[in-house]
Amino acid sequence: SQTIHQWPATLVQPVGSPLSLECTVEGTSNPNLYWYRQAAGRGLQLLFYSVGIGQISSEVPQNLSASRPQDRQFILSSKKLLLSDSGFYLCAFRKGSYSNQPQHFGDGTRLSIL
Amino acid sequence: QKEVEQDPGPLSVPEGAIVSLNCTYSNSAFQYFMWYRQYSRKGPELLMYTYSSGNKEDGRFTAQVDKSSKYISLFIRDSQPSDSATYLCAMTRISSNTGKLIFGQGTTLQVKP
């Protein structure tokens, strides 16, 4: 079976510090990968998605970037965090492209910027 | 107008009640429909995944799709306090390479013992 891991679960960072959140998937090859942000009481906002190694699509302009250095690894980064970057960050995967399979989510990272 | 509309609630029901959660959508290109359950401080968990119009049942959960009305529902029978969570509907277009989902805002459900 496929599993997805995200870490850390909670992170408190000062404004202006860098960020690196990691997500890995097990049990499937060439998954589609996604980063979402969920603000309190609001829906899911898609930030980035990737259909293959080194292929990153950005959905919204922002202070964040994403990379996919390996098939099943997805990283969310920032060089300098802003207060507005606070939120709940979720990684998700879908089994392959054109598969019409649903997305499955990790348990998220709660990021607080001070 | 949002592509997917979902009443955020909160919805409060007594234990044992039948719960009805709903979403409407505007784009007829949506063909695949999902319901996710999200507990506080956790990621969304896939509950139901449907394609065709009609009903799909899984234990106490029934997903209903009406493509002609652009309306989907999730019914929970014999609701339990453990069903207290936020329920998100999601949908996508057919044969999408990106698999991008459009989510509703989520409905917060509280089941009181």
mmCIF file with all atom_site columns, C-alpha atoms in Angstrom:
data_model
loop_
_atom_site.group_PDB
_atom_site.id
_atom_site.type_symbol
_atom_site.label_atom_id
_atom_site.label_alt_id
_atom_site.label_comp_id
_atom_site.label_asym_id
_atom_site.label_entity_id
_atom_site.label_seq_id
_atom_site.pdbx_PDB_ins_code
_atom_site.Cartn_x
_atom_site.Cartn_y
_atom_site.Cartn_z
_atom_site.occupancy
_atom_site.B_iso_or_equiv
_atom_site.pdbx_formal_charge
_atom_site.auth_seq_id
_atom_site.auth_comp_id
_atom_site.auth_asym_id
_atom_site.auth_atom_id
_atom_site.pdbx_PDB_model_num
ATOM 1   C CA . SER A 1 1   ? 0.000   0.000  0.000   1.00 0.00 ? 1   SER A CA 1
ATOM 2   C CA . GLN A 1 2   ? 1.018   3.596  -0.527  1.00 0.00 ? 2   GLN A CA 1
ATOM 3   C CA . THR A 1 3   ? 1.941   5.873  2.359   1.00 0.00 ? 3   THR A CA 1
ATOM 4   C CA . ILE A 1 4   ? 2.931   9.517  2.632   1.00 0.00 ? 4   ILE A CA 1
ATOM 5   C CA . HIS A 1 5   ? 5.111   11.077 5.293   1.00 0.00 ? 5   HIS A CA 1
ATOM 6   C CA . GLN A 1 6   ? 5.480   14.731 6.193   1.00 0.00 ? 6   GLN A CA 1
ATOM 7   C CA . TRP A 1 7   ? 7.734   16.342 8.731   1.00 0.00 ? 7   TRP A CA 1
ATOM 8   C CA . PRO A 1 8   ? 8.002   18.117 11.001  1.00 0.00 ? 8   PRO A CA 1
ATOM 9   C CA . ALA A 1 9   ? 4.467   18.055 12.428  1.00 0.00 ? 9   ALA A CA 1
ATOM 10  C CA . THR A 1 10  ? 4.884   21.460 14.080  1.00 0.00 ? 10  THR A CA 1
ATOM 11  C CA . LEU A 1 11  ? 7.328   24.260 13.417  1.00 0.00 ? 11  LEU A CA 1
ATOM 12  C CA . VAL A 1 12  ? 7.811   27.687 14.947  1.00 0.00 ? 12  VAL A CA 1
ATOM 13  C CA . GLN A 1 13  ? 10.085  30.018 13.015  1.00 0.00 ? 13  GLN A CA 1
ATOM 14  C CA . PRO A 1 14  ? 11.058  33.700 13.296  1.00 0.00 ? 14  PRO A CA 1
ATOM 15  C CA . VAL A 1 15  ? 10.274  36.139 10.509  1.00 0.00 ? 15  VAL A CA 1
ATOM 16  C CA . GLY A 1 16  ? 13.055  36.226 7.948   1.00 0.00 ? 16  GLY A CA 1
ATOM 17  C CA . SER A 1 17  ? 14.326  32.712 8.641   1.00 0.00 ? 17  SER A CA 1
ATOM 18  C CA . PRO A 1 18  ? 14.530  30.017 5.936   1.00 0.00 ? 18  PRO A CA 1
ATOM 19  C CA . LEU A 1 19  ? 12.132  27.086 5.609   1.00 0.00 ? 19  LEU A CA 1
ATOM 20  C CA . SER A 1 20  ? 12.357  23.529 4.398   1.00 0.00 ? 20  SER A CA 1
ATOM 21  C CA . LEU A 1 21  ? 9.452   21.092 4.658   1.00 0.00 ? 21  LEU A CA 1
ATOM 22  C CA . GLU A 1 22  ? 9.844   17.588 3.342   1.00 0.00 ? 22  GLU A CA 1
ATOM 23  C CA . CYS A 1 23  ? 7.377   15.061 2.038   1.00 0.00 ? 23  CYS A CA 1
ATOM 24  C CA . THR A 1 24  ? 8.063   11.507 0.900   1.00 0.00 ? 24  THR A CA 1
ATOM 25  C CA . VAL A 1 25  ? 5.828   8.857  -0.637  1.00 0.00 ? 25  VAL A CA 1
ATOM 26  C CA . GLU A 1 26  ? 6.264   5.105  -0.410  1.00 0.00 ? 26  GLU A CA 1
ATOM 27  C CA . GLY A 1 27  ? 4.720   2.241  -2.346  1.00 0.00 ? 27  GLY A CA 1
ATOM 28  C CA . THR A 1 28  ? 4.217   3.841  -5.746  1.00 0.00 ? 28  THR A CA 1
ATOM 29  C CA . SER A 1 29  ? 6.350   5.175  -8.592  1.00 0.00 ? 29  SER A CA 1
ATOM 30  C CA . ASN A 1 30  ? 6.067   8.436  -10.512 1.00 0.00 ? 30  ASN A CA 1
ATOM 31  C CA . PRO A 1 31  ? 3.267   9.871  -8.387  1.00 0.00 ? 31  PRO A CA 1
ATOM 32  C CA . ASN A 1 32  ? 1.807   13.302 -8.920  1.00 0.00 ? 32  ASN A CA 1
ATOM 33  C CA . LEU A 1 33  ? 2.761   15.410 -5.884  1.00 0.00 ? 33  LEU A CA 1
ATOM 34  C CA . TYR A 1 34  ? 1.059   18.471 -4.408  1.00 0.00 ? 34  TYR A CA 1
ATOM 35  C CA . TRP A 1 35  ? 1.640   21.132 -1.753  1.00 0.00 ? 35  TRP A CA 1
ATOM 36  C CA . TYR A 1 36  ? -1.374  22.851 -0.206  1.00 0.00 ? 36  TYR A CA 1
ATOM 37  C CA . ARG A 1 37  ? -1.823  25.515 2.433   1.00 0.00 ? 37  ARG A CA 1
ATOM 38  C CA . GLN A 1 38  ? -4.882  25.604 4.652   1.00 0.00 ? 38  GLN A CA 1
ATOM 39  C CA . ALA A 1 39  ? -5.566  28.775 6.596   1.00 0.00 ? 39  ALA A CA 1
ATOM 40  C CA . ALA A 1 40  ? -7.659  28.510 9.766   1.00 0.00 ? 40  ALA A CA 1
ATOM 41  C CA . GLY A 1 41  ? -11.335 28.025 8.913   1.00 0.00 ? 41  GLY A CA 1
ATOM 42  C CA . ARG A 1 42  ? -10.675 28.118 5.200   1.00 0.00 ? 42  ARG A CA 1
ATOM 43  C CA . GLY A 1 43  ? -10.383 25.647 2.377   1.00 0.00 ? 43  GLY A CA 1
ATOM 44  C CA . LEU A 1 44  ? -7.320  24.170 0.766   1.00 0.00 ? 44  LEU A CA 1
ATOM 45  C CA . GLN A 1 45  ? -5.198  26.378 -1.472  1.00 0.00 ? 45  GLN A CA 1
ATOM 46  C CA . LEU A 1 46  ? -3.027  24.547 -3.997  1.00 0.00 ? 46  LEU A CA 1
ATOM 47  C CA . LEU A 1 47  ? 0.484   26.010 -3.968  1.00 0.00 ? 47  LEU A CA 1
ATOM 48  C CA . PHE A 1 48  ? 2.532   23.700 -6.214  1.00 0.00 ? 48  PHE A CA 1
ATOM 49  C CA . TYR A 1 49  ? 2.183   20.464 -8.079  1.00 0.00 ? 49  TYR A CA 1
ATOM 50  C CA . SER A 1 50  ? 4.616   18.165 -9.835  1.00 0.00 ? 50  SER A CA 1
ATOM 51  C CA . VAL A 1 51  ? 4.023   15.462 -12.434 1.00 0.00 ? 51  VAL A CA 1
ATOM 52  C CA . GLY A 1 52  ? 7.661   14.298 -12.508 1.00 0.00 ? 52  GLY A CA 1
ATOM 53  C CA . ILE A 1 53  ? 11.209  14.816 -11.227 1.00 0.00 ? 53  ILE A CA 1
ATOM 54  C CA . GLY A 1 54  ? 12.272  18.421 -11.651 1.00 0.00 ? 54  GLY A CA 1
ATOM 55  C CA . GLN A 1 55  ? 8.845   19.448 -12.995 1.00 0.00 ? 55  GLN A CA 1
ATOM 56  C CA . ILE A 1 56  ? 7.214   22.036 -10.754 1.00 0.00 ? 56  ILE A CA 1
ATOM 57  C CA . SER A 1 57  ? 4.134   24.129 -11.481 1.00 0.00 ? 57  SER A CA 1
ATOM 58  C CA . SER A 1 58  ? 3.240   27.065 -9.279  1.00 0.00 ? 58  SER A CA 1
ATOM 59  C CA . GLU A 1 59  ? -0.368  27.990 -8.737  1.00 0.00 ? 59  GLU A CA 1
ATOM 60  C CA . VAL A 1 60  ? -0.016  31.299 -6.928  1.00 0.00 ? 60  VAL A CA 1
ATOM 61  C CA . PRO A 1 61  ? 2.724   33.909 -6.721  1.00 0.00 ? 61  PRO A CA 1
ATOM 62  C CA . GLN A 1 62  ? 4.231   33.884 -3.265  1.00 0.00 ? 62  GLN A CA 1
ATOM 63  C CA . ASN A 1 63  ? 7.260   33.718 -1.061  1.00 0.00 ? 63  ASN A CA 1
ATOM 64  C CA . LEU A 1 64  ? 7.612   29.953 -1.374  1.00 0.00 ? 64  LEU A CA 1
ATOM 65  C CA . SER A 1 65  ? 9.229   27.540 -3.816  1.00 0.00 ? 65  SER A CA 1
ATOM 66  C CA . ALA A 1 66  ? 9.087   23.787 -4.344  1.00 0.00 ? 66  ALA A CA 1
ATOM 67  C CA . SER A 1 67  ? 11.479  21.179 -5.629  1.00 0.00 ? 67  SER A CA 1
ATOM 68  C CA . ARG A 1 68  ? 11.330  17.503 -6.500  1.00 0.00 ? 68  ARG A CA 1
ATOM 69  C CA . PRO A 1 69  ? 14.869  16.123 -6.372  1.00 0.00 ? 69  PRO A CA 1
ATOM 70  C CA . GLN A 1 70  ? 13.759  12.487 -6.415  1.00 0.00 ? 70  GLN A CA 1
ATOM 71  C CA . ASP A 1 71  ? 10.728  10.639 -7.743  1.00 0.00 ? 71  ASP A CA 1
ATOM 72  C CA . ARG A 1 72  ? 9.007   10.343 -4.386  1.00 0.00 ? 72  ARG A CA 1
ATOM 73  C CA . GLN A 1 73  ? 10.371  13.392 -2.558  1.00 0.00 ? 73  GLN A CA 1
ATOM 74  C CA . PHE A 1 74  ? 8.788   16.826 -2.573  1.00 0.00 ? 74  PHE A CA 1
ATOM 75  C CA . ILE A 1 75  ? 10.242  19.813 -0.731  1.00 0.00 ? 75  ILE A CA 1
ATOM 76  C CA . LEU A 1 76  ? 8.665   23.165 0.118   1.00 0.00 ? 76  LEU A CA 1
ATOM 77  C CA . SER A 1 77  ? 11.115  25.988 0.781   1.00 0.00 ? 77  SER A CA 1
ATOM 78  C CA . SER A 1 78  ? 11.476  29.639 1.517   1.00 0.00 ? 78  SER A CA 1
ATOM 79  C CA . LYS A 1 79  ? 14.556  31.816 1.793   1.00 0.00 ? 79  LYS A CA 1
ATOM 80  C CA . LYS A 1 80  ? 12.909  34.366 4.115   1.00 0.00 ? 80  LYS A CA 1
ATOM 81  C CA . LEU A 1 81  ? 9.650   33.661 5.894   1.00 0.00 ? 81  LEU A CA 1
ATOM 82  C CA . LEU A 1 82  ? 6.927   36.283 6.228   1.00 0.00 ? 82  LEU A CA 1
ATOM 83  C CA . LEU A 1 83  ? 4.234   36.491 8.904   1.00 0.00 ? 83  LEU A CA 1
ATOM 84  C CA . SER A 1 84  ? 1.694   35.689 6.186   1.00 0.00 ? 84  SER A CA 1
ATOM 85  C CA . ASP A 1 85  ? 3.376   32.308 5.597   1.00 0.00 ? 85  ASP A CA 1
ATOM 86  C CA . SER A 1 86  ? 1.844   30.952 8.790   1.00 0.00 ? 86  SER A CA 1
ATOM 87  C CA . GLY A 1 87  ? -0.590  28.117 8.216   1.00 0.00 ? 87  GLY A CA 1
ATOM 88  C CA . PHE A 1 88  ? -1.149  24.401 7.899   1.00 0.00 ? 88  PHE A CA 1
ATOM 89  C CA . TYR A 1 89  ? 0.853   22.906 5.038   1.00 0.00 ? 89  TYR A CA 1
ATOM 90  C CA . LEU A 1 90  ? -0.277  19.667 3.496   1.00 0.00 ? 90  LEU A CA 1
ATOM 91  C CA . CYS A 1 91  ? 1.461   17.397 1.038   1.00 0.00 ? 91  CYS A CA 1
ATOM 92  C CA . ALA A 1 92  ? -0.563  15.030 -1.138  1.00 0.00 ? 92  ALA A CA 1
ATOM 93  C CA . PHE A 1 93  ? 0.053   12.474 -3.842  1.00 0.00 ? 93  PHE A CA 1
ATOM 94  C CA . ARG A 1 94  ? -1.905  10.860 -6.633  1.00 0.00 ? 94  ARG A CA 1
ATOM 95  C CA . LYS A 1 95  ? -0.992  7.513  -8.093  1.00 0.00 ? 95  LYS A CA 1
ATOM 96  C CA . GLY A 1 96  ? 0.289   8.339  -11.586 1.00 0.00 ? 96  GLY A CA 1
ATOM 97  C CA . SER A 1 97  ? -0.881  10.718 -14.272 1.00 0.00 ? 97  SER A CA 1
ATOM 98  C CA . TYR A 1 98  ? -4.109  10.298 -16.259 1.00 0.00 ? 98  TYR A CA 1
ATOM 99  C CA . SER A 1 99  ? -5.127  7.664  -13.747 1.00 0.00 ? 99  SER A CA 1
ATOM 100 C CA . ASN A 1 100 ? -8.159  9.506  -12.358 1.00 0.00 ? 100 ASN A CA 1
ATOM 101 C CA . GLN A 1 101 ? -7.060  8.309  -8.958  1.00 0.00 ? 101 GLN A CA 1
ATOM 102 C CA . PRO A 1 102 ? -7.892  10.478 -5.950  1.00 0.00 ? 102 PRO A CA 1
ATOM 103 C CA . GLN A 1 103 ? -5.317  12.379 -3.954  1.00 0.00 ? 103 GLN A CA 1
ATOM 104 C CA . HIS A 1 104 ? -4.118  11.161 -0.561  1.00 0.00 ? 104 HIS A CA 1
ATOM 105 C CA . PHE A 1 105 ? -2.814  13.532 2.078   1.00 0.00 ? 105 PHE A CA 1
ATOM 106 C CA . GLY A 1 106 ? -0.130  13.531 4.707   1.00 0.00 ? 106 GLY A CA 1
ATOM 107 C CA . ASP A 1 107 ? -0.818  14.730 8.235   1.00 0.00 ? 107 ASP A CA 1
ATOM 108 C CA . GLY A 1 108 ? 0.536   18.203 7.587   1.00 0.00 ? 108 GLY A CA 1
ATOM 109 C CA . THR A 1 109 ? 2.940   20.674 9.169   1.00 0.00 ? 109 THR A CA 1
ATOM 110 C CA . ARG A 1 110 ? 1.598   23.450 11.334  1.00 0.00 ? 110 ARG A CA 1
ATOM 111 C CA . LEU A 1 111 ? 3.857   26.451 10.728  1.00 0.00 ? 111 LEU A CA 1
ATOM 112 C CA . SER A 1 112 ? 3.809   29.451 13.054  1.00 0.00 ? 112 SER A CA 1
ATOM 113 C CA . ILE A 1 113 ? 5.832   32.548 12.223  1.00 0.00 ? 113 ILE A CA 1
ATOM 114 C CA . LEU A 1 114 ? 6.778   34.827 15.106  1.00 0.00 ? 114 LEU A CA 1
ATOM 115 C CA . GLN B 2 1   ? -18.983 32.758 -8.105  1.00 0.00 ? 1   GLN B CA 1
ATOM 116 C CA . LYS B 2 2   ? -16.873 29.911 -6.712  1.00 0.00 ? 2   LYS B CA 1
ATOM 117 C CA . GLU B 2 3   ? -16.631 26.742 -8.781  1.00 0.00 ? 3   GLU B CA 1
ATOM 118 C CA . VAL B 2 4   ? -17.642 24.663 -5.753  1.00 0.00 ? 4   VAL B CA 1
ATOM 119 C CA . GLU B 2 5   ? -19.964 25.866 -3.011  1.00 0.00 ? 5   GLU B CA 1
ATOM 120 C CA . GLN B 2 6   ? -20.190 24.192 0.391   1.00 0.00 ? 6   GLN B CA 1
ATOM 121 C CA . ASP B 2 7   ? -21.922 25.497 3.492   1.00 0.00 ? 7   ASP B CA 1
ATOM 122 C CA . PRO B 2 8   ? -19.236 25.818 6.186   1.00 0.00 ? 8   PRO B CA 1
ATOM 123 C CA . GLY B 2 9   ? -21.710 25.194 9.015   1.00 0.00 ? 9   GLY B CA 1
ATOM 124 C CA . PRO B 2 10  ? -21.112 24.409 11.810  1.00 0.00 ? 10  PRO B CA 1
ATOM 125 C CA . LEU B 2 11  ? -23.659 21.617 11.814  1.00 0.00 ? 11  LEU B CA 1
ATOM 126 C CA . SER B 2 12  ? -24.569 20.141 15.194  1.00 0.00 ? 12  SER B CA 1
ATOM 127 C CA . VAL B 2 13  ? -26.622 16.944 15.499  1.00 0.00 ? 13  VAL B CA 1
ATOM 128 C CA . PRO B 2 14  ? -27.433 14.450 18.269  1.00 0.00 ? 14  PRO B CA 1
ATOM 129 C CA . GLU B 2 15  ? -25.818 11.034 18.247  1.00 0.00 ? 15  GLU B CA 1
ATOM 130 C CA . GLY B 2 16  ? -27.703 8.593  16.026  1.00 0.00 ? 16  GLY B CA 1
ATOM 131 C CA . ALA B 2 17  ? -29.027 11.252 13.650  1.00 0.00 ? 17  ALA B CA 1
ATOM 132 C CA . ILE B 2 18  ? -28.777 11.047 9.872   1.00 0.00 ? 18  ILE B CA 1
ATOM 133 C CA . VAL B 2 19  ? -26.436 13.722 8.570   1.00 0.00 ? 19  VAL B CA 1
ATOM 134 C CA . SER B 2 20  ? -26.649 15.250 5.102   1.00 0.00 ? 20  SER B CA 1
ATOM 135 C CA . LEU B 2 21  ? -23.696 17.218 3.727   1.00 0.00 ? 21  LEU B CA 1
ATOM 136 C CA . ASN B 2 22  ? -23.906 18.897 0.337   1.00 0.00 ? 22  ASN B CA 1
ATOM 137 C CA . CYS B 2 23  ? -21.922 20.659 -2.359  1.00 0.00 ? 23  CYS B CA 1
ATOM 138 C CA . THR B 2 24  ? -22.968 22.365 -5.551  1.00 0.00 ? 24  THR B CA 1
ATOM 139 C CA . TYR B 2 25  ? -20.729 23.079 -8.505  1.00 0.00 ? 25  TYR B CA 1
ATOM 140 C CA . SER B 2 26  ? -20.930 25.148 -11.643 1.00 0.00 ? 26  SER B CA 1
ATOM 141 C CA . ASN B 2 27  ? -18.585 23.415 -14.109 1.00 0.00 ? 27  ASN B CA 1
ATOM 142 C CA . SER B 2 28  ? -20.096 20.496 -16.022 1.00 0.00 ? 28  SER B CA 1
ATOM 143 C CA . ALA B 2 29  ? -16.545 19.311 -16.881 1.00 0.00 ? 29  ALA B CA 1
ATOM 144 C CA . PHE B 2 30  ? -16.215 17.877 -13.374 1.00 0.00 ? 30  PHE B CA 1
ATOM 145 C CA . GLN B 2 31  ? -16.600 14.118 -13.591 1.00 0.00 ? 31  GLN B CA 1
ATOM 146 C CA . TYR B 2 32  ? -14.921 12.674 -10.484 1.00 0.00 ? 32  TYR B CA 1
ATOM 147 C CA . PHE B 2 33  ? -16.139 13.490 -7.008  1.00 0.00 ? 33  PHE B CA 1
ATOM 148 C CA . MET B 2 34  ? -14.592 12.899 -3.605  1.00 0.00 ? 34  MET B CA 1
ATOM 149 C CA . TRP B 2 35  ? -15.443 13.371 0.037   1.00 0.00 ? 35  TRP B CA 1
ATOM 150 C CA . TYR B 2 36  ? -12.673 13.829 2.581   1.00 0.00 ? 36  TYR B CA 1
ATOM 151 C CA . ARG B 2 37  ? -12.912 13.834 6.364   1.00 0.00 ? 37  ARG B CA 1
ATOM 152 C CA . GLN B 2 38  ? -10.493 16.021 8.300   1.00 0.00 ? 38  GLN B CA 1
ATOM 153 C CA . TYR B 2 39  ? -10.015 15.796 12.034  1.00 0.00 ? 39  TYR B CA 1
ATOM 154 C CA . SER B 2 40  ? -8.531  18.751 13.864  1.00 0.00 ? 40  SER B CA 1
ATOM 155 C CA . ARG B 2 41  ? -4.774  19.116 13.233  1.00 0.00 ? 41  ARG B CA 1
ATOM 156 C CA . LYS B 2 42  ? -4.747  16.187 10.791  1.00 0.00 ? 42  LYS B CA 1
ATOM 157 C CA . GLY B 2 43  ? -4.640  15.863 7.020   1.00 0.00 ? 43  GLY B CA 1
ATOM 158 C CA . PRO B 2 44  ? -7.803  15.111 5.020   1.00 0.00 ? 44  PRO B CA 1
ATOM 159 C CA . GLU B 2 45  ? -8.664  11.411 4.767   1.00 0.00 ? 45  GLU B CA 1
ATOM 160 C CA . LEU B 2 46  ? -10.425 10.070 1.688   1.00 0.00 ? 46  LEU B CA 1
ATOM 161 C CA . LEU B 2 47  ? -13.901 8.759  2.544   1.00 0.00 ? 47  LEU B CA 1
ATOM 162 C CA . MET B 2 48  ? -15.661 8.301  -0.783  1.00 0.00 ? 48  MET B CA 1
ATOM 163 C CA . TYR B 2 49  ? -14.710 8.497  -4.452  1.00 0.00 ? 49  TYR B CA 1
ATOM 164 C CA . THR B 2 50  ? -17.358 8.398  -7.170  1.00 0.00 ? 50  THR B CA 1
ATOM 165 C CA . TYR B 2 51  ? -17.634 8.923  -10.907 1.00 0.00 ? 51  TYR B CA 1
ATOM 166 C CA . SER B 2 52  ? -21.104 8.270  -12.161 1.00 0.00 ? 52  SER B CA 1
ATOM 167 C CA . SER B 2 53  ? -24.393 9.772  -11.119 1.00 0.00 ? 53  SER B CA 1
ATOM 168 C CA . GLY B 2 54  ? -26.225 7.763  -8.500  1.00 0.00 ? 54  GLY B CA 1
ATOM 169 C CA . ASN B 2 55  ? -25.403 6.387  -5.072  1.00 0.00 ? 55  ASN B CA 1
ATOM 170 C CA . LYS B 2 56  ? -22.336 4.678  -3.635  1.00 0.00 ? 56  LYS B CA 1
ATOM 171 C CA . GLU B 2 57  ? -22.512 3.111  -0.200  1.00 0.00 ? 57  GLU B CA 1
ATOM 172 C CA . ASP B 2 58  ? -19.710 2.214  2.235   1.00 0.00 ? 58  ASP B CA 1
ATOM 173 C CA . GLY B 2 59  ? -20.840 1.204  5.694   1.00 0.00 ? 59  GLY B CA 1
ATOM 174 C CA . ARG B 2 60  ? -22.655 4.121  7.305   1.00 0.00 ? 60  ARG B CA 1
ATOM 175 C CA . PHE B 2 61  ? -21.649 6.489  4.488   1.00 0.00 ? 61  PHE B CA 1
ATOM 176 C CA . THR B 2 62  ? -23.493 7.053  1.219   1.00 0.00 ? 62  THR B CA 1
ATOM 177 C CA . ALA B 2 63  ? -22.259 9.386  -1.517  1.00 0.00 ? 63  ALA B CA 1
ATOM 178 C CA . GLN B 2 64  ? -24.782 10.674 -4.013  1.00 0.00 ? 64  GLN B CA 1
ATOM 179 C CA . VAL B 2 65  ? -24.056 12.443 -7.288  1.00 0.00 ? 65  VAL B CA 1
ATOM 180 C CA . ASP B 2 66  ? -26.591 14.270 -9.441  1.00 0.00 ? 66  ASP B CA 1
ATOM 181 C CA . LYS B 2 67  ? -24.728 15.581 -12.482 1.00 0.00 ? 67  LYS B CA 1
ATOM 182 C CA . SER B 2 68  ? -27.861 17.050 -14.057 1.00 0.00 ? 68  SER B CA 1
ATOM 183 C CA . SER B 2 69  ? -28.312 19.318 -11.044 1.00 0.00 ? 69  SER B CA 1
ATOM 184 C CA . LYS B 2 70  ? -24.564 19.694 -10.374 1.00 0.00 ? 70  LYS B CA 1
ATOM 185 C CA . TYR B 2 71  ? -25.142 18.584 -6.804  1.00 0.00 ? 71  TYR B CA 1
ATOM 186 C CA . ILE B 2 72  ? -23.378 16.039 -4.627  1.00 0.00 ? 72  ILE B CA 1
ATOM 187 C CA . SER B 2 73  ? -24.206 14.790 -1.151  1.00 0.00 ? 73  SER B CA 1
ATOM 188 C CA . LEU B 2 74  ? -22.719 12.703 1.625   1.00 0.00 ? 74  LEU B CA 1
ATOM 189 C CA . PHE B 2 75  ? -25.085 10.975 4.027   1.00 0.00 ? 75  PHE B CA 1
ATOM 190 C CA . ILE B 2 76  ? -23.958 9.605  7.374   1.00 0.00 ? 76  ILE B CA 1
ATOM 191 C CA . ARG B 2 77  ? -26.320 7.175  9.074   1.00 0.00 ? 77  ARG B CA 1
ATOM 192 C CA . ASP B 2 78  ? -26.359 6.512  12.806  1.00 0.00 ? 78  ASP B CA 1
ATOM 193 C CA . SER B 2 79  ? -23.904 9.352  13.386  1.00 0.00 ? 79  SER B CA 1
ATOM 194 C CA . GLN B 2 80  ? -21.365 8.938  16.180  1.00 0.00 ? 80  GLN B CA 1
ATOM 195 C CA . PRO B 2 81  ? -19.335 11.457 18.205  1.00 0.00 ? 81  PRO B CA 1
ATOM 196 C CA . SER B 2 82  ? -16.280 10.109 16.372  1.00 0.00 ? 82  SER B CA 1
ATOM 197 C CA . ASP B 2 83  ? -17.788 11.504 13.143  1.00 0.00 ? 83  ASP B CA 1
ATOM 198 C CA . SER B 2 84  ? -17.209 15.021 14.478  1.00 0.00 ? 84  SER B CA 1
ATOM 199 C CA . ALA B 2 85  ? -14.833 16.541 11.931  1.00 0.00 ? 85  ALA B CA 1
ATOM 200 C CA . THR B 2 86  ? -14.697 18.822 8.917   1.00 0.00 ? 86  THR B CA 1
ATOM 201 C CA . TYR B 2 87  ? -15.958 17.253 5.687   1.00 0.00 ? 87  TYR B CA 1
ATOM 202 C CA . LEU B 2 88  ? -14.544 18.499 2.399   1.00 0.00 ? 88  LEU B CA 1
ATOM 203 C CA . CYS B 2 89  ? -15.985 17.810 -1.012  1.00 0.00 ? 89  CYS B CA 1
ATOM 204 C CA . ALA B 2 90  ? -13.612 17.801 -3.985  1.00 0.00 ? 90  ALA B CA 1
ATOM 205 C CA . MET B 2 91  ? -13.901 17.238 -7.704  1.00 0.00 ? 91  MET B CA 1
ATOM 206 C CA . THR B 2 92  ? -11.802 17.035 -10.838 1.00 0.00 ? 92  THR B CA 1
ATOM 207 C CA . ARG B 2 93  ? -12.099 16.916 -14.608 1.00 0.00 ? 93  ARG B CA 1
ATOM 208 C CA . ILE B 2 94  ? -11.869 13.684 -16.529 1.00 0.00 ? 94  ILE B CA 1
ATOM 209 C CA . SER B 2 95  ? -8.437  12.355 -17.556 1.00 0.00 ? 95  SER B CA 1
ATOM 210 C CA . SER B 2 96  ? -6.522  15.258 -16.119 1.00 0.00 ? 96  SER B CA 1
ATOM 211 C CA . ASN B 2 97  ? -2.741  14.947 -16.347 1.00 0.00 ? 97  ASN B CA 1
ATOM 212 C CA . THR B 2 98  ? -2.298  17.198 -13.356 1.00 0.00 ? 98  THR B CA 1
ATOM 213 C CA . GLY B 2 99  ? -5.064  15.682 -11.229 1.00 0.00 ? 99  GLY B CA 1
ATOM 214 C CA . LYS B 2 100 ? -5.804  19.083 -9.748  1.00 0.00 ? 100 LYS B CA 1
ATOM 215 C CA . LEU B 2 101 ? -8.748  19.050 -7.378  1.00 0.00 ? 101 LEU B CA 1
ATOM 216 C CA . ILE B 2 102 ? -11.222 21.824 -6.712  1.00 0.00 ? 102 ILE B CA 1
ATOM 217 C CA . PHE B 2 103 ? -12.283 21.782 -3.065  1.00 0.00 ? 103 PHE B CA 1
ATOM 218 C CA . GLY B 2 104 ? -15.278 23.091 -1.240  1.00 0.00 ? 104 GLY B CA 1
ATOM 219 C CA . GLN B 2 105 ? -14.666 25.166 1.853   1.00 0.00 ? 105 GLN B CA 1
ATOM 220 C CA . GLY B 2 106 ? -15.567 22.273 4.147   1.00 0.00 ? 106 GLY B CA 1
ATOM 221 C CA . THR B 2 107 ? -18.468 21.722 6.549   1.00 0.00 ? 107 THR B CA 1
ATOM 222 C CA . THR B 2 108 ? -17.732 21.375 10.264  1.00 0.00 ? 108 THR B CA 1
ATOM 223 C CA . LEU B 2 109 ? -19.856 18.667 11.871  1.00 0.00 ? 109 LEU B CA 1
ATOM 224 C CA . GLN B 2 110 ? -20.345 18.106 15.589  1.00 0.00 ? 110 GLN B CA 1
ATOM 225 C CA . VAL B 2 111 ? -22.147 14.999 16.801  1.00 0.00 ? 111 VAL B CA 1
ATOM 226 C CA . LYS B 2 112 ? -23.236 15.370 20.412  1.00 0.00 ? 112 LYS B CA 1
ATOM 227 C CA . PRO B 2 113 ? -23.486 12.301 22.661  1.00 0.00 ? 113 PRO B CA 1
#
